[in-house]
Amino acid sequence: MGIEKKRIKSKEQTTKNKEVGKSKPNLSVQIAGLKLRNPVLTASGTFGYGEEYAEFVDLNRLGAIVVKGLSIAPKPGNPPPRIVETPSGMLNAIGLQNIGVRAFIKEKLPFLRQFTTSVIVNFFGDSADEFVEAAEQLSSAEGIHGLEMNISCPNKQAGWCIFGTDPTIMSEVVSAVRKKTDLPLIVKLSPNVTDIGAMAKVAEDAGADAVSLINTITGMAIDIRRRRPVLANAIGGLSGPAIKPVAVRMVWEVRKAVKIPIIGLGGIMSADDALEFLIAGATAIAVGTASFINPLATIQIIEGLERFLDEEGVTDINHLIGCLKF
Ligand SMILES: Cc1cc2nc3c(=O)[nH]c(=O)nc-3n(C[C@H](O)[C@H](O)[C@H](O)COP(=O)(O)O)c2cc1C
């Protein structure tokens, strides 16, 4: 059947469904014991602490809100310039600027508690001890439904190597945090590794309830007139549509390597992009850079998923997860 004919038929079907009052397809998914109303999350660092977007987005419609990464002590981040646009993406070297765990609990969490949407807190540390301390404090606060460990940061005690690129160091920090929290624990994987499936397995074996991937891919841009890096930090993290094919491939590889659920992200701009991740094996997805361009991206993606299911006659989004034929 030609694409146009198929579209017309789908449209007819959608109208028919509405006419006969057919129920809406199920969009709800489960991640690490958390029941989410739909699989669309916000990506850490691109949606502030939720409050910043509340004027544009009904936060009650989101699957979950993942907040900006927090550390025990507040951090000012890197000096500017710390953002540069690149073809089909952007490089950032924000340097994990944040208000700190205590200020988040006191000043930001009360706002988020007004909503029925699950709150997932992204956090990091300069050492395994800092990770553990942050996890303990966050676990005792009311209104946090899950933790996401950002292991794409350097370990001061291990010569500044990145937690998430060394399997031994990664295993130690995930195990240490696992012992101190009963909250669903998501480990956010770094894509800057050779074998992402093996790293996901390390996280699973160390006690992670789920993995999220991918974080940004390290990159660099050069100002040719000044013969200097564009970013004050020289190196930054690449995000946006440019990284989507890498992220989809990694989700597919991780799906084959572990049993725990996957949150897929990296360059998702539309419902079609989100569907690629779900079909590759992600149970949920997160929207990052897209929210900078279009603050309504999350909501439009939720609506687009619903439309797709309707058109395809799929009653439950879970039927699409990992359904890739190969
Ligand atoms: C400005 C900016 C800040 C970010 N801050 C964090 C962070 O604090 N913690 C984290 O785990 N990831 C952080 N990320 C990574 C995103 O959550 C996401 O993994 C990445 O951008 C890929 O998704 P995207 O292409 O949809 O943006 C940040 C990304 C950007 C662009």
Tab-separated table of C-alpha atoms and ligand atoms in Angstrom:
chain	number	residue	atom	x	y	z
A	1	MET	CA	0.000	0.000	0.000
A	2	GLY	CA	1.373	3.470	-0.915
A	3	ILE	CA	2.316	5.795	1.946
A	4	GLU	CA	-0.410	8.305	1.060
A	5	LYS	CA	-3.101	5.599	0.934
A	6	LYS	CA	-1.884	4.214	4.263
A	7	ARG	CA	-2.066	7.695	5.806
A	8	ILE	CA	-5.615	8.228	4.557
A	9	LYS	CA	-6.597	4.809	5.923
A	10	SER	CA	-4.966	5.633	9.300
A	11	LYS	CA	-6.805	8.930	9.431
A	12	GLU	CA	-10.068	7.158	8.658
A	13	GLN	CA	-9.310	4.663	11.423
A	14	THR	CA	-8.557	7.440	13.947
A	15	THR	CA	-11.858	9.154	13.091
A	16	LYS	CA	-13.641	5.799	13.320
A	17	ASN	CA	-12.111	5.161	16.743
A	18	LYS	CA	-13.319	8.529	17.932
A	19	GLU	CA	-16.782	7.917	16.485
A	20	VAL	CA	-17.271	4.611	18.252
A	21	GLY	CA	-15.807	6.088	21.464
A	22	LYS	CA	-12.921	3.609	21.438
A	23	SER	CA	-10.649	4.046	24.438
A	24	LYS	CA	-7.311	5.788	24.071
A	25	PRO	CA	-4.212	3.608	23.719
A	26	ASN	CA	-2.287	2.888	26.911
A	27	LEU	CA	0.822	5.049	27.196
A	28	SER	CA	1.832	4.113	30.740
A	29	VAL	CA	5.086	2.256	31.357
A	30	GLN	CA	6.987	0.956	34.388
A	31	ILE	CA	10.614	1.777	35.143
A	32	ALA	CA	12.277	0.295	38.200
A	33	GLY	CA	8.951	-0.077	40.024
A	34	LEU	CA	7.806	3.430	39.087
A	35	LYS	CA	4.549	3.580	37.170
A	36	LEU	CA	4.775	6.493	34.716
A	37	ARG	CA	1.688	7.868	32.922
A	38	ASN	CA	3.653	7.954	29.684
A	39	PRO	CA	7.235	7.237	28.619
A	40	VAL	CA	8.259	10.885	28.080
A	41	LEU	CA	10.751	12.305	30.603
A	42	THR	CA	12.805	15.470	30.673
A	43	ALA	CA	16.578	15.125	30.285
A	44	SER	CA	18.657	16.335	33.208
A	45	GLY	CA	20.154	19.780	32.745
A	46	THR	CA	17.748	20.840	30.017
A	47	PHE	CA	14.608	21.393	32.103
A	48	GLY	CA	16.042	23.209	35.148
A	49	TYR	CA	14.292	22.143	38.358
A	50	GLY	CA	10.910	21.924	36.585
A	51	GLU	CA	9.723	25.327	37.779
A	52	GLU	CA	11.439	27.106	34.875
A	53	TYR	CA	9.164	25.356	32.345
A	54	ALA	CA	5.919	25.327	34.356
A	55	GLU	CA	4.711	28.435	32.519
A	56	PHE	CA	4.796	26.552	29.180
A	57	VAL	CA	4.296	22.909	30.104
A	58	ASP	CA	1.609	21.305	32.289
A	59	LEU	CA	4.030	19.318	34.436
A	60	ASN	CA	1.219	16.898	35.316
A	61	ARG	CA	1.255	15.611	31.742
A	62	LEU	CA	4.872	14.431	31.791
A	63	GLY	CA	5.958	10.842	32.430
A	64	ALA	CA	8.549	12.092	34.922
A	65	ILE	CA	10.590	15.196	35.622
A	66	VAL	CA	14.340	14.625	35.761
A	67	VAL	CA	15.973	17.651	37.348
A	68	LYS	CA	19.359	19.304	36.803
A	69	GLY	CA	22.272	17.336	38.297
A	70	LEU	CA	22.938	18.064	41.976
A	71	SER	CA	26.049	17.752	44.128
A	72	ILE	CA	26.467	17.996	47.902
A	73	ALA	CA	27.974	21.504	47.650
A	74	PRO	CA	26.642	24.115	45.189
A	75	LYS	CA	28.803	24.599	42.066
A	76	PRO	CA	29.264	27.784	40.007
A	77	GLY	CA	30.125	25.818	36.831
A	78	ASN	CA	32.692	26.765	34.193
A	79	PRO	CA	33.474	30.290	32.976
A	80	PRO	CA	31.882	31.402	29.666
A	81	PRO	CA	31.743	30.791	26.760
A	82	ARG	CA	30.205	27.475	27.738
A	83	ILE	CA	27.733	26.832	24.930
A	84	VAL	CA	28.225	26.766	21.168
A	85	GLU	CA	25.869	25.761	18.397
A	86	THR	CA	27.183	23.083	16.000
A	87	PRO	CA	25.687	21.479	12.885
A	88	SER	CA	22.507	19.689	14.098
A	89	GLY	CA	23.453	20.088	17.718
A	90	MET	CA	25.253	22.010	20.420
A	91	LEU	CA	28.333	21.685	22.584
A	92	ASN	CA	28.055	22.561	26.264
A	93	ALA	CA	30.597	22.871	29.019
A	94	ILE	CA	28.312	24.187	31.765
A	95	GLY	CA	30.488	22.395	34.319
A	96	LEU	CA	27.602	20.922	36.336
A	97	GLN	CA	26.530	24.261	37.823
A	98	ASN	CA	23.875	23.632	40.474
A	99	ILE	CA	22.434	24.897	43.743
A	100	GLY	CA	23.413	21.858	45.831
A	101	VAL	CA	21.340	19.083	47.411
A	102	ARG	CA	20.273	20.999	50.549
A	103	ALA	CA	19.032	24.073	48.676
A	104	PHE	CA	17.183	21.844	46.200
A	105	ILE	CA	15.349	20.035	48.998
A	106	LYS	CA	14.488	23.292	50.761
A	107	GLU	CA	13.743	25.619	47.846
A	108	LYS	CA	12.785	23.536	44.786
A	109	LEU	CA	11.229	20.300	46.015
A	110	PRO	CA	8.156	21.937	47.661
A	111	PHE	CA	7.152	23.308	44.234
A	112	LEU	CA	7.536	19.887	42.575
A	113	ARG	CA	5.487	18.172	45.321
A	114	GLN	CA	2.364	19.964	44.063
A	115	PHE	CA	2.352	17.758	40.966
A	116	THR	CA	1.383	14.119	40.546
A	117	THR	CA	4.346	13.512	38.230
A	118	SER	CA	7.274	11.415	39.476
A	119	VAL	CA	10.396	13.394	40.308
A	120	ILE	CA	13.735	11.826	39.454
A	121	VAL	CA	16.789	13.570	40.845
A	122	ASN	CA	20.013	13.461	38.848
A	123	PHE	CA	23.101	13.721	41.070
A	124	PHE	CA	26.884	13.386	41.009
A	125	GLY	CA	29.994	13.731	43.170
A	126	ASP	CA	33.727	14.342	42.902
A	127	SER	CA	34.291	11.098	44.842
A	128	ALA	CA	32.386	7.925	45.703
A	129	ASP	CA	31.847	9.348	49.221
A	130	GLU	CA	30.211	12.466	47.793
A	131	PHE	CA	27.917	10.314	45.634
A	132	VAL	CA	26.914	8.314	48.713
A	133	GLU	CA	26.317	11.412	50.845
A	134	ALA	CA	24.149	13.011	48.147
A	135	ALA	CA	22.151	9.789	47.704
A	136	GLU	CA	21.546	9.507	51.462
A	137	GLN	CA	20.317	13.084	51.784
A	138	LEU	CA	18.083	12.823	48.717
A	139	SER	CA	16.640	9.484	49.860
A	140	SER	CA	15.417	10.945	53.133
A	141	ALA	CA	13.591	13.860	51.442
A	142	GLU	CA	9.863	13.618	50.799
A	143	GLY	CA	8.725	13.838	47.175
A	144	ILE	CA	11.629	12.208	45.340
A	145	HIS	CA	10.606	9.061	43.471
A	146	GLY	CA	13.879	7.995	41.879
A	147	LEU	CA	17.584	8.794	41.631
A	148	GLU	CA	19.669	9.073	38.487
A	149	MET	CA	23.462	8.867	38.924
A	150	ASN	CA	25.445	11.012	36.519
A	151	ILE	CA	28.687	9.073	36.281
A	152	SER	CA	30.040	11.148	33.372
A	153	CYS	CA	32.006	13.251	35.850
A	154	PRO	CA	35.620	12.982	37.054
A	155	ASN	CA	36.726	11.108	40.179
A	156	LYS	CA	39.135	13.323	42.141
A	157	GLN	CA	40.501	10.373	44.147
A	158	ALA	CA	41.279	8.330	41.023
A	159	GLY	CA	43.339	10.928	39.158
A	160	TRP	CA	40.299	12.653	37.649
A	161	CYS	CA	39.349	9.688	35.468
A	162	ILE	CA	35.663	9.628	34.528
A	163	PHE	CA	33.605	7.289	36.770
A	164	GLY	CA	31.539	6.053	33.848
A	165	THR	CA	34.417	5.107	31.562
A	166	ASP	CA	36.257	2.780	33.975
A	167	PRO	CA	34.316	-0.410	34.805
A	168	THR	CA	36.002	-0.946	38.213
A	169	ILE	CA	35.472	2.607	39.442
A	170	MET	CA	31.938	2.622	38.078
A	171	SER	CA	31.078	-0.647	39.794
A	172	GLU	CA	32.423	0.620	43.133
A	173	VAL	CA	30.456	3.860	43.079
A	174	VAL	CA	27.181	2.245	41.949
A	175	SER	CA	27.487	-0.504	44.603
A	176	ALA	CA	28.255	2.068	47.306
A	177	VAL	CA	25.180	4.148	46.404
A	178	ARG	CA	22.989	1.039	46.059
A	179	LYS	CA	23.710	0.119	49.685
A	180	LYS	CA	22.451	3.508	50.884
A	181	THR	CA	19.199	3.991	49.001
A	182	ASP	CA	15.943	2.104	48.573
A	183	LEU	CA	14.777	4.505	45.860
A	184	PRO	CA	14.746	3.253	42.257
A	185	LEU	CA	18.330	3.755	41.082
A	186	ILE	CA	19.016	4.705	37.476
A	187	VAL	CA	22.613	4.817	36.249
A	188	LYS	CA	23.155	7.259	33.389
A	189	LEU	CA	25.770	5.819	31.082
A	190	SER	CA	28.517	7.720	29.333
A	191	PRO	CA	28.696	7.120	25.569
A	192	ASN	CA	32.421	7.855	25.585
A	193	VAL	CA	33.326	4.172	25.874
A	194	THR	CA	34.126	1.363	23.443
A	195	ASP	CA	31.553	-1.180	24.640
A	196	ILE	CA	28.394	0.393	26.047
A	197	GLY	CA	26.729	-3.023	26.525
A	198	ALA	CA	29.547	-4.138	28.831
A	199	MET	CA	29.261	-0.920	30.870
A	200	ALA	CA	25.489	-1.371	31.208
A	201	LYS	CA	26.097	-4.906	32.504
A	202	VAL	CA	28.541	-3.512	35.094
A	203	ALA	CA	25.816	-1.101	36.267
A	204	GLU	CA	23.221	-3.887	36.399
A	205	ASP	CA	25.533	-6.190	38.366
A	206	ALA	CA	26.330	-3.368	40.807
A	207	GLY	CA	22.633	-2.978	41.646
A	208	ALA	CA	21.173	-0.465	39.174
A	209	ASP	CA	17.407	-0.800	38.662
A	210	ALA	CA	17.597	0.874	35.234
A	211	VAL	CA	20.088	2.579	32.938
A	212	SER	CA	19.659	5.785	30.984
A	213	LEU	CA	21.666	6.553	27.868
A	214	ILE	CA	23.208	8.488	26.366
A	215	ASN	CA	24.871	11.400	28.097
A	216	THR	CA	26.650	13.867	25.806
A	217	ILE	CA	29.507	12.815	23.509
A	218	THR	CA	32.724	14.752	24.104
A	219	GLY	CA	33.550	17.220	21.335
A	220	MET	CA	35.365	20.422	20.479
A	221	ALA	CA	34.934	23.500	18.268
A	222	ILE	CA	37.755	25.837	17.212
A	223	ASP	CA	37.666	29.560	16.458
A	224	ILE	CA	39.927	29.564	13.402
A	225	ARG	CA	40.661	33.338	13.464
A	226	ARG	CA	41.754	33.302	17.097
A	227	ARG	CA	43.273	29.802	16.822
A	228	ARG	CA	41.571	29.017	20.134
A	229	PRO	CA	38.874	26.644	21.320
A	230	VAL	CA	35.429	28.260	21.256
A	231	LEU	CA	34.572	26.963	24.727
A	232	ALA	CA	36.572	28.332	27.678
A	233	ASN	CA	36.853	24.704	28.844
A	234	ALA	CA	38.098	23.656	25.365
A	235	ILE	CA	36.095	20.396	25.448
A	236	GLY	CA	32.332	20.148	25.769
A	237	GLY	CA	29.490	17.645	25.457
A	238	LEU	CA	27.714	17.266	22.127
A	239	SER	CA	23.916	16.900	22.210
A	240	GLY	CA	20.976	17.279	19.831
A	241	PRO	CA	19.977	15.538	16.562
A	242	ALA	CA	23.647	15.034	15.589
A	243	ILE	CA	23.991	12.299	18.238
A	244	LYS	CA	20.677	10.482	17.685
A	245	PRO	CA	21.938	7.625	15.465
A	246	VAL	CA	24.744	6.911	17.956
A	247	ALA	CA	22.242	6.888	20.831
A	248	VAL	CA	19.792	4.575	19.033
A	249	ARG	CA	22.599	2.141	18.226
A	250	MET	CA	23.735	2.175	21.862
A	251	VAL	CA	20.202	1.563	23.184
A	252	TRP	CA	19.936	-1.439	20.878
A	253	GLU	CA	23.294	-2.804	22.070
A	254	VAL	CA	22.386	-2.272	25.725
A	255	ARG	CA	19.010	-3.963	25.217
A	256	LYS	CA	20.871	-7.107	24.225
A	257	ALA	CA	23.298	-6.875	27.173
A	258	VAL	CA	21.009	-6.322	30.210
A	259	LYS	CA	17.568	-7.211	31.568
A	260	ILE	CA	16.876	-3.950	33.449
A	261	PRO	CA	14.813	-1.222	31.722
A	262	ILE	CA	16.424	1.458	29.567
A	263	ILE	CA	15.650	5.167	29.354
A	264	GLY	CA	16.787	6.275	25.899
A	265	LEU	CA	17.846	9.791	25.006
A	266	GLY	CA	20.049	11.729	22.640
A	267	GLY	CA	18.724	14.041	19.961
A	268	ILE	CA	15.020	13.288	20.351
A	269	MET	CA	13.115	16.127	18.661
A	270	SER	CA	9.846	14.447	17.670
A	271	ALA	CA	7.549	11.502	18.380
A	272	ASP	CA	9.109	9.679	15.416
A	273	ASP	CA	12.543	10.020	17.045
A	274	ALA	CA	11.124	8.783	20.361
A	275	LEU	CA	9.613	5.761	18.593
A	276	GLU	CA	13.007	4.760	17.195
A	277	PHE	CA	14.325	4.500	20.762
A	278	LEU	CA	11.276	2.553	22.003
A	279	ILE	CA	11.456	0.106	19.102
A	280	ALA	CA	15.215	-0.316	19.727
A	281	GLY	CA	14.413	-1.368	23.297
A	282	ALA	CA	13.957	1.693	25.523
A	283	THR	CA	11.025	1.549	27.957
A	284	ALA	CA	11.013	5.336	28.285
A	285	ILE	CA	12.724	8.262	26.599
A	286	ALA	CA	13.940	11.716	27.659
A	287	VAL	CA	13.824	14.994	25.775
A	288	GLY	CA	16.843	17.288	26.181
A	289	THR	CA	18.175	19.865	23.722
A	290	ALA	CA	14.782	19.922	21.933
A	291	SER	CA	13.267	21.754	24.934
A	292	PHE	CA	15.715	24.659	24.383
A	293	ILE	CA	14.413	25.115	20.830
A	294	ASN	CA	10.776	24.364	21.576
A	295	PRO	CA	9.669	24.443	25.225
A	296	LEU	CA	6.568	22.426	24.266
A	297	ALA	CA	8.580	19.568	22.734
A	298	THR	CA	7.779	17.091	25.551
A	299	ILE	CA	4.013	17.620	25.259
A	300	GLN	CA	4.066	17.481	21.454
A	301	ILE	CA	6.000	14.205	21.622
A	302	ILE	CA	3.417	12.699	24.031
A	303	GLU	CA	0.618	13.745	21.662
A	304	GLY	CA	2.542	12.396	18.674
A	305	LEU	CA	3.030	9.006	20.354
A	306	GLU	CA	-0.690	8.782	21.082
A	307	ARG	CA	-1.489	9.638	17.461
A	308	PHE	CA	0.972	7.032	16.160
A	309	LEU	CA	-0.535	4.270	18.311
A	310	ASP	CA	-4.011	5.245	17.178
A	311	GLU	CA	-3.011	5.253	13.515
A	312	GLU	CA	-1.196	1.934	13.769
A	313	GLY	CA	-3.974	0.292	15.795
A	314	VAL	CA	-1.576	-0.433	18.688
A	315	THR	CA	-3.513	-0.498	21.977
A	316	ASP	CA	-0.555	-0.404	24.346
A	317	ILE	CA	2.806	1.350	23.932
A	318	ASN	CA	4.479	-1.548	25.750
A	319	HIS	CA	3.806	-3.668	22.649
A	320	LEU	CA	6.288	-1.497	20.733
A	321	ILE	CA	9.146	-1.649	23.249
A	322	GLY	CA	12.040	-3.644	21.805
A	323	CYS	CA	9.945	-4.871	18.863
A	324	LEU	CA	12.729	-4.223	16.336
A	325	LYS	CA	12.795	-6.904	13.648
A	326	PHE	CA	16.277	-7.854	12.598
B	1	LIG	C1	23.064	22.292	28.841
B	1	LIG	C2	23.073	20.834	29.229
B	1	LIG	C3	23.216	20.479	30.559
B	1	LIG	C4	23.217	19.127	30.942
B	1	LIG	N1	23.332	18.792	32.261
B	1	LIG	C5	23.305	17.477	32.638
B	1	LIG	C6	23.367	17.109	34.027
B	1	LIG	O1	23.406	17.954	34.917
B	1	LIG	N2	23.364	15.780	34.319
B	1	LIG	C7	23.290	14.805	33.343
B	1	LIG	O2	23.294	13.615	33.677
B	1	LIG	N3	23.195	15.148	32.036
B	1	LIG	C8	23.189	16.441	31.672
B	1	LIG	N4	23.081	16.782	30.333
B	1	LIG	C9	22.952	15.712	29.321
B	1	LIG	C10	21.492	15.524	28.904
B	1	LIG	O3	20.682	15.144	29.983
B	1	LIG	C11	21.370	14.479	27.771
B	1	LIG	O4	21.888	13.255	28.231
B	1	LIG	C12	22.106	14.881	26.502
B	1	LIG	O5	21.997	16.265	26.265
B	1	LIG	C13	21.596	14.122	25.265
B	1	LIG	O6	20.232	14.371	25.042
B	1	LIG	P1	19.707	15.506	24.005
B	1	LIG	O7	20.485	15.308	22.740
B	1	LIG	O8	18.245	15.231	23.854
B	1	LIG	O9	19.983	16.832	24.627
B	1	LIG	C14	23.086	18.132	29.948
B	1	LIG	C15	22.924	18.499	28.601
B	1	LIG	C16	22.914	19.825	28.232
B	1	LIG	C17	22.737	20.184	26.775
